CSV table of C-alpha atoms in Angstrom, one decimal:
chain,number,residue,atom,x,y,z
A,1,UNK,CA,88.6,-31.0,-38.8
A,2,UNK,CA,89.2,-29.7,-35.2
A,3,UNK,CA,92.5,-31.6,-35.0
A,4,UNK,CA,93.6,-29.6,-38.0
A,5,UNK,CA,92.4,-26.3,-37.0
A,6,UNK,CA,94.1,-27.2,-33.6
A,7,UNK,CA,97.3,-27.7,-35.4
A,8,UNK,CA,97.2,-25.0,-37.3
A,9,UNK,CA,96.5,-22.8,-34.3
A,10,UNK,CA,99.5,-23.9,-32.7
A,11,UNK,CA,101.3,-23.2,-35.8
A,12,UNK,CA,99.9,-19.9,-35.9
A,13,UNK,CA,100.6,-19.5,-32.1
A,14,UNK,CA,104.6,-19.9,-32.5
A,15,UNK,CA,104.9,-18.0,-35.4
A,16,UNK,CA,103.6,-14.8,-33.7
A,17,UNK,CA,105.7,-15.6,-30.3
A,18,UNK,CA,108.7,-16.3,-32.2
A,19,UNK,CA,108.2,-13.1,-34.8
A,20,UNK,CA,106.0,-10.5,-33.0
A,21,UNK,CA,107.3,-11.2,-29.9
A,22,UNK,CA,104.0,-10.7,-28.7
A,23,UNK,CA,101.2,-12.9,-26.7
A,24,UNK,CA,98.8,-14.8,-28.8
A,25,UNK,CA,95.5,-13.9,-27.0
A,26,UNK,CA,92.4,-16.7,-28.1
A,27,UNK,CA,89.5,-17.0,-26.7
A,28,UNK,CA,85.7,-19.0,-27.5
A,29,UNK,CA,82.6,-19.3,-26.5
A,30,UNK,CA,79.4,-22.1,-26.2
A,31,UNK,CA,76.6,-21.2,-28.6
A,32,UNK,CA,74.5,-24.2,-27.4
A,33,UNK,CA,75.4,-22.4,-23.4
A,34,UNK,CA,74.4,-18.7,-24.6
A,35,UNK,CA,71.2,-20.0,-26.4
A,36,UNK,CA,70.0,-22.0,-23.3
A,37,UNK,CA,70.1,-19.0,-21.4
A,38,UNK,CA,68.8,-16.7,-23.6
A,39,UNK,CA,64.9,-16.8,-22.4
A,40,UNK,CA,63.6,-14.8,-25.8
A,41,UNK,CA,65.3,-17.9,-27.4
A,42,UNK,CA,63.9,-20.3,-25.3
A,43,UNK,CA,60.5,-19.4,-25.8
A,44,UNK,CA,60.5,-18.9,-29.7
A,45,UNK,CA,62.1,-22.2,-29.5
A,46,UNK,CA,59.3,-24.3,-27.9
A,47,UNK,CA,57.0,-22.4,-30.5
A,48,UNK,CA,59.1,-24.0,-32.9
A,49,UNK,CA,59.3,-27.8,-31.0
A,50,UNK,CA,54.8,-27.2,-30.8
A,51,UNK,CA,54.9,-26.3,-34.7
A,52,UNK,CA,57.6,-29.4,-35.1
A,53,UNK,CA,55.0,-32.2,-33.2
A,54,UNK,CA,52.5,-30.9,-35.3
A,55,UNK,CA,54.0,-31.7,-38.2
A,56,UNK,CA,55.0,-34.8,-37.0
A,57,UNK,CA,51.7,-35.7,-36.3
A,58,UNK,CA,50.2,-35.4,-39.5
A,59,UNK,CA,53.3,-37.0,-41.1
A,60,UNK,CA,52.5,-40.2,-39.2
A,61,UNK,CA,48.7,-40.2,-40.0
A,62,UNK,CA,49.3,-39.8,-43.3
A,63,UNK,CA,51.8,-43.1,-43.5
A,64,UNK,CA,48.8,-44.9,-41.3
A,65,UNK,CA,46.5,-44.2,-43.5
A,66,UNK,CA,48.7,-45.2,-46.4
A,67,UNK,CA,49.3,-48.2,-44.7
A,68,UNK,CA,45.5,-49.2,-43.7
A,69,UNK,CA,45.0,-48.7,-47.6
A,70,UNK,CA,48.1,-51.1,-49.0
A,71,UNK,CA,46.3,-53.6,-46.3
A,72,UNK,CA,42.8,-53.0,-47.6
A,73,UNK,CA,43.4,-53.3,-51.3
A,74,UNK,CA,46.2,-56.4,-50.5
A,75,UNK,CA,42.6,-58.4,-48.4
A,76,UNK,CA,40.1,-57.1,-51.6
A,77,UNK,CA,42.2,-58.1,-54.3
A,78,UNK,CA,40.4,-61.5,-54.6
A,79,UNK,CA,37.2,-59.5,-55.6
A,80,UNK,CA,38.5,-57.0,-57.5
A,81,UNK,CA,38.8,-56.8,-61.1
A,82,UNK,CA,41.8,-55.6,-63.0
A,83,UNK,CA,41.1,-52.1,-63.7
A,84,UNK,CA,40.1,-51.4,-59.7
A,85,UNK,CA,42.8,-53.2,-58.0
A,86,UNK,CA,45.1,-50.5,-61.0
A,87,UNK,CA,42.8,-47.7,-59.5
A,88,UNK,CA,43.5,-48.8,-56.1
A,89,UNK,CA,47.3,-48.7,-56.9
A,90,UNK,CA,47.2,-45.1,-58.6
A,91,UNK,CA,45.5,-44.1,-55.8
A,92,UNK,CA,47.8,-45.0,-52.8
A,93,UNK,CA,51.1,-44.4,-55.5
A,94,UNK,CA,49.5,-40.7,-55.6
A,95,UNK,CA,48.9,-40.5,-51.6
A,96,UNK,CA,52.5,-41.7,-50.9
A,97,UNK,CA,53.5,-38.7,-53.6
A,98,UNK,CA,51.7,-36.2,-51.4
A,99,UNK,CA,52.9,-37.8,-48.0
A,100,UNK,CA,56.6,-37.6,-49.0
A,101,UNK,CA,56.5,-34.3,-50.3
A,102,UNK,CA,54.9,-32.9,-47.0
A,103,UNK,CA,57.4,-34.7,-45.0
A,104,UNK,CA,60.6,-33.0,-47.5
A,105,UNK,CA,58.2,-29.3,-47.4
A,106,UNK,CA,58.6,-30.1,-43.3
A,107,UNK,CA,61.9,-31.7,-43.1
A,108,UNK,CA,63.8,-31.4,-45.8
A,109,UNK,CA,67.4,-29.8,-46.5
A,110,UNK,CA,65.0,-26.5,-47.5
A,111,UNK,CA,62.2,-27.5,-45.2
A,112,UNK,CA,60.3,-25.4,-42.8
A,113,UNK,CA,61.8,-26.6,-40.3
A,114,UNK,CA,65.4,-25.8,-41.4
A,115,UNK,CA,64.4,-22.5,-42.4
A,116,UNK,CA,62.4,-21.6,-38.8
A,117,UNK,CA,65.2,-22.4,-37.2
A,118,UNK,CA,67.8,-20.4,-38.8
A,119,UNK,CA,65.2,-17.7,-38.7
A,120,UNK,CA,65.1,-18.2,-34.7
A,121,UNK,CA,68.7,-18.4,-34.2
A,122,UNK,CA,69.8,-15.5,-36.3
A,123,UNK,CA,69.1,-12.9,-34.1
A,124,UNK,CA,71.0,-14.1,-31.1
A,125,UNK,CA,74.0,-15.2,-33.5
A,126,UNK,CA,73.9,-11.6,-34.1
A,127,UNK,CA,73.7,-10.0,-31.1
A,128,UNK,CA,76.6,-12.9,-29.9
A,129,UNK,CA,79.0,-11.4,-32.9
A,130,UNK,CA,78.6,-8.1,-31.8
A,131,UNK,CA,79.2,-8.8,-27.9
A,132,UNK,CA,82.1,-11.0,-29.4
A,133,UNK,CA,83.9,-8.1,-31.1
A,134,UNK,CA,83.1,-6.0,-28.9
A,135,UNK,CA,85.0,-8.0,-26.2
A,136,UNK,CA,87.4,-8.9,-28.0
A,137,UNK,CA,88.5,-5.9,-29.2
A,138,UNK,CA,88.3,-4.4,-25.0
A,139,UNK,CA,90.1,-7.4,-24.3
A,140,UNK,CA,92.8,-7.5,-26.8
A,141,UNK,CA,91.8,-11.1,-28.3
A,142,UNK,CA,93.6,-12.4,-31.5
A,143,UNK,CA,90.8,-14.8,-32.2
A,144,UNK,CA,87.4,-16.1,-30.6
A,145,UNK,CA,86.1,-19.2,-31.7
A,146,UNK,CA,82.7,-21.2,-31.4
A,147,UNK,CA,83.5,-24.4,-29.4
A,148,UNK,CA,80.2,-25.7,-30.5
A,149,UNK,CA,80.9,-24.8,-34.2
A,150,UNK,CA,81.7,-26.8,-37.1
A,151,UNK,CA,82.8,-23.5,-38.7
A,152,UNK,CA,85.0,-22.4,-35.9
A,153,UNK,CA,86.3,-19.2,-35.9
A,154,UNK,CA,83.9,-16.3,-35.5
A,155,UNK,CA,85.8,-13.3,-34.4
A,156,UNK,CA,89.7,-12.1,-35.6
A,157,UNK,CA,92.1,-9.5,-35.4
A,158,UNK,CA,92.7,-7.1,-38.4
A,159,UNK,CA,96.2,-7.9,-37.7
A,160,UNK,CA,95.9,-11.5,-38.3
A,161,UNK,CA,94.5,-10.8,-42.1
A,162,UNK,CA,96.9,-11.8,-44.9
A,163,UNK,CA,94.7,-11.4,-47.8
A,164,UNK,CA,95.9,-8.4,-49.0
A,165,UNK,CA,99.8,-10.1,-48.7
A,166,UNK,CA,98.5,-13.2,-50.5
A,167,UNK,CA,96.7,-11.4,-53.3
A,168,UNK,CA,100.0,-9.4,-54.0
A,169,UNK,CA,101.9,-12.2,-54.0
A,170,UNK,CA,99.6,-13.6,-56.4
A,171,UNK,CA,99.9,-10.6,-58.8
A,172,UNK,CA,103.3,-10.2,-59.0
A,173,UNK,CA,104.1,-14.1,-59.7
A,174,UNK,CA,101.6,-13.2,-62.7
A,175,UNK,CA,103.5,-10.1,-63.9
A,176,UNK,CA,106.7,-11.8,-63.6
A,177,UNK,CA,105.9,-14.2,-66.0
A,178,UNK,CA,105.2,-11.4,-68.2
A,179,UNK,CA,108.5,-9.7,-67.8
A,180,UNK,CA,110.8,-9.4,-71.1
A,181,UNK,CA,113.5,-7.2,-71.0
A,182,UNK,CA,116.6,-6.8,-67.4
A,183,UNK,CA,115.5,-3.6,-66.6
A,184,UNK,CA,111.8,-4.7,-66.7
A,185,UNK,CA,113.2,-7.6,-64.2
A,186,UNK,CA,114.5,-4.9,-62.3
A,187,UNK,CA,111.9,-2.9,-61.6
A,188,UNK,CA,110.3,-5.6,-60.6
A,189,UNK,CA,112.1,-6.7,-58.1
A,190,UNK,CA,112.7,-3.5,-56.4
A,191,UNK,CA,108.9,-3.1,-56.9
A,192,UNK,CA,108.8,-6.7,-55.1
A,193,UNK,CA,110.7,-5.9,-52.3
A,194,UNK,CA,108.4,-3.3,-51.1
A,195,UNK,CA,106.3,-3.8,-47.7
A,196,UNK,CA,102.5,-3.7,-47.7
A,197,UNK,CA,102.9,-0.4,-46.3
A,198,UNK,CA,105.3,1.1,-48.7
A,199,UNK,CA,102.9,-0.1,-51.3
A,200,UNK,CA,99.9,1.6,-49.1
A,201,UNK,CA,101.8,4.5,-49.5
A,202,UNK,CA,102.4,4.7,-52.7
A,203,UNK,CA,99.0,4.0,-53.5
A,204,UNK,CA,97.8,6.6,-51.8
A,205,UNK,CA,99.9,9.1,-53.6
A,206,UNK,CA,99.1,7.0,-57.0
A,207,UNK,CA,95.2,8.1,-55.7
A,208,UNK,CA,96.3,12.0,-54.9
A,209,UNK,CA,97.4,12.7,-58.1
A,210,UNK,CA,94.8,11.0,-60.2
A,211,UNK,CA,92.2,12.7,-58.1
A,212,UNK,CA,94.5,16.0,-58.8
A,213,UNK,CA,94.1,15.0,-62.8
A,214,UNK,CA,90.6,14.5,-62.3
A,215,UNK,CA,90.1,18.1,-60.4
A,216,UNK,CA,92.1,19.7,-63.0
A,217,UNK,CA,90.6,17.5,-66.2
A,218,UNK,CA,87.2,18.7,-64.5
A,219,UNK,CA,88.2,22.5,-64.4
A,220,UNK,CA,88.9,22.2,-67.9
A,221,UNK,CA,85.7,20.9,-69.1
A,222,UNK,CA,84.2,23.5,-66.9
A,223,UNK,CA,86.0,26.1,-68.3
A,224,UNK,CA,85.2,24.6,-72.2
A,225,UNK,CA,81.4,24.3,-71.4
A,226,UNK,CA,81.5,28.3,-70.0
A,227,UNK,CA,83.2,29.1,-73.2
A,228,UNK,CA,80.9,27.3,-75.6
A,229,UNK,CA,77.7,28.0,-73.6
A,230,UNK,CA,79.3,32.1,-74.2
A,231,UNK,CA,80.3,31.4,-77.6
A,232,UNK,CA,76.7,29.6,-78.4
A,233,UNK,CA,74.8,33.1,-76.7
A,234,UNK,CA,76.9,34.9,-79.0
A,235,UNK,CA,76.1,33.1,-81.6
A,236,UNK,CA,72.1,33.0,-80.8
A,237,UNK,CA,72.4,37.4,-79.8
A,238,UNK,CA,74.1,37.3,-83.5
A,239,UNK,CA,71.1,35.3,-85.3
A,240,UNK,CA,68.7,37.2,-83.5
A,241,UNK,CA,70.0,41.0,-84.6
A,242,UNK,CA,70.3,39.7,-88.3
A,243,UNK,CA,66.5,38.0,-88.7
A,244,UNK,CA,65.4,41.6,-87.2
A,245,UNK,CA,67.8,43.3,-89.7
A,246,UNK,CA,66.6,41.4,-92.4
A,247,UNK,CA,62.7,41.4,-91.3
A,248,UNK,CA,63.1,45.4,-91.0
A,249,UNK,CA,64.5,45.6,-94.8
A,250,UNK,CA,61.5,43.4,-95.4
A,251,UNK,CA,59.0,45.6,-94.4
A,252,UNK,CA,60.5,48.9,-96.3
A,253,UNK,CA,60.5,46.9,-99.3
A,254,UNK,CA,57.1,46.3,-99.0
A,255,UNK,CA,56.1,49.7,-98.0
A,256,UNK,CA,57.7,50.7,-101.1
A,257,UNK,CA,56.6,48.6,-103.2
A,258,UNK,CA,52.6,49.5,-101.6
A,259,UNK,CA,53.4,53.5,-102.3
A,260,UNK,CA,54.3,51.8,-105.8
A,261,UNK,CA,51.8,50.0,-106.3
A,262,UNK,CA,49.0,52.9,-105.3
A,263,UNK,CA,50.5,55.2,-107.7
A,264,UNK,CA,49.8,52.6,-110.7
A,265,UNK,CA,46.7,52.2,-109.5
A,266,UNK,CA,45.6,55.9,-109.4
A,267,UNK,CA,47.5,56.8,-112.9
């Protein structure tokens, strides 16, 4: 693995001398160096190695005991009936059950152990990255590697990212094979032979004018929700004369038909 990423740096090395005409600045440091020397680490750490013999500790007593049982039941099995020496068995079958799973809660991939640790490097691997970039970018470093790392590479340039070149090379093999008629092709290609930064460019005028459209598009539905929210008073002010109108019309009738009524009464 470090052969290859080796090769690949030296790849990556000529390329930029022979293209940017530039020098290829790398640099790395020793985790294992920085975490020996970092005392907050140290100390957590011995926590850690006091928790780890502790644990250890009762992982062996429990396979001594274990043991002293198999080696008990295998000298009593001439007295024992059936049914006990099958108790027996369940019994030490169930205390292996518990031993191993202690050990794999301790040790395992997800054990406590694992976990702790990670938990205790963390911070320093953080405060490392952020010295890293920092450096690097003071210094003018292409790329800073972990020497001590399986993973390798923990720092790089902007400038070293091709993502965003890959991922449009990746689109545009997909909408050629979707391409029908010449002039189709043809846009294409001159649409193909653009730069990243052409494209950047463009996209950020694509951007402008949709947030333009959306600015105007908002306007408008400003401007509609004024009108109908005008139109809707209108409309209440409207309901609100008429009901009095019609109440008020109301009311004479049925003064006049009162004054009616009286006379009636008194004839």
């Amino acid at each position: 693995m470090k052969r290859i990423l080796l090769i690949s740096l030296i790849i990556l090395t000529g390329n930029f001398g022979a293209n940017a005409q530039k020098s290829f600045r790398i640099g790395y440091v020793d985790m294992e160096y920085i975490l020996e020397n970092v005392p907050e680490y140290q100390e957590a750490a011995a926590q850690l190695d006091t928790r780890v013999k502790d644990w250890r500790e009762v992982a062996e007593k429990n396979r001594r005991e274990i043991q002293a049982l198999k080696e008990e039941l295998e000298n009593e099995k001439p007295l024992l009936t059936k049914e006990l020496i099958e108790e027996r068995e369940e019994e030490i079958a169930y205390r292996e059950e518990q031993a191993a799973e202690y050990e794999q809660n301790r040790f395992g991939p997800n054990g406590d152990y694992i976990i702790q640790k990670k938990q205790l490097i963390r911070p320093i691997q953080d405060q490392v990255f952020t010295a890293v970039q920092e450096i690097a970018e003071n210094r003018n470093f292409d790329m800073v590697f972990d020497r001590t790392s399986e993973s390798g590479m923990i720092y790089a340039s902007r400038q070293l990212d091709v993502s965003d070149q890959v991922l449009r090379s990746i689109n545009r093999a997909s909408n050629r094979r979707q391409l029908d008629s010449k002039e189709e092709v043809e846009q294409f290609e001159r649409e193909e032979n653009r730069t990243v930064e052409e494209d950047a460019e463009i996209a950020e005028k694509e951007k402008a004018v949709k947030d333009n459209k959306s600015e105007r598009e908002a306007l408008i539905e400003e401007r509609r929700r004024q009108r109908d929210s005008i139109k809707e008073a209108r409309q209440r002010e409207f309901e609100e004369r008429r009901k009095r109108i019609l109440e008020e019309r109301q009311r004479k009738k049925d003064s006049i038909q009162a004054i009616r009524n009286k006379k009636d009464t008194i004839n």
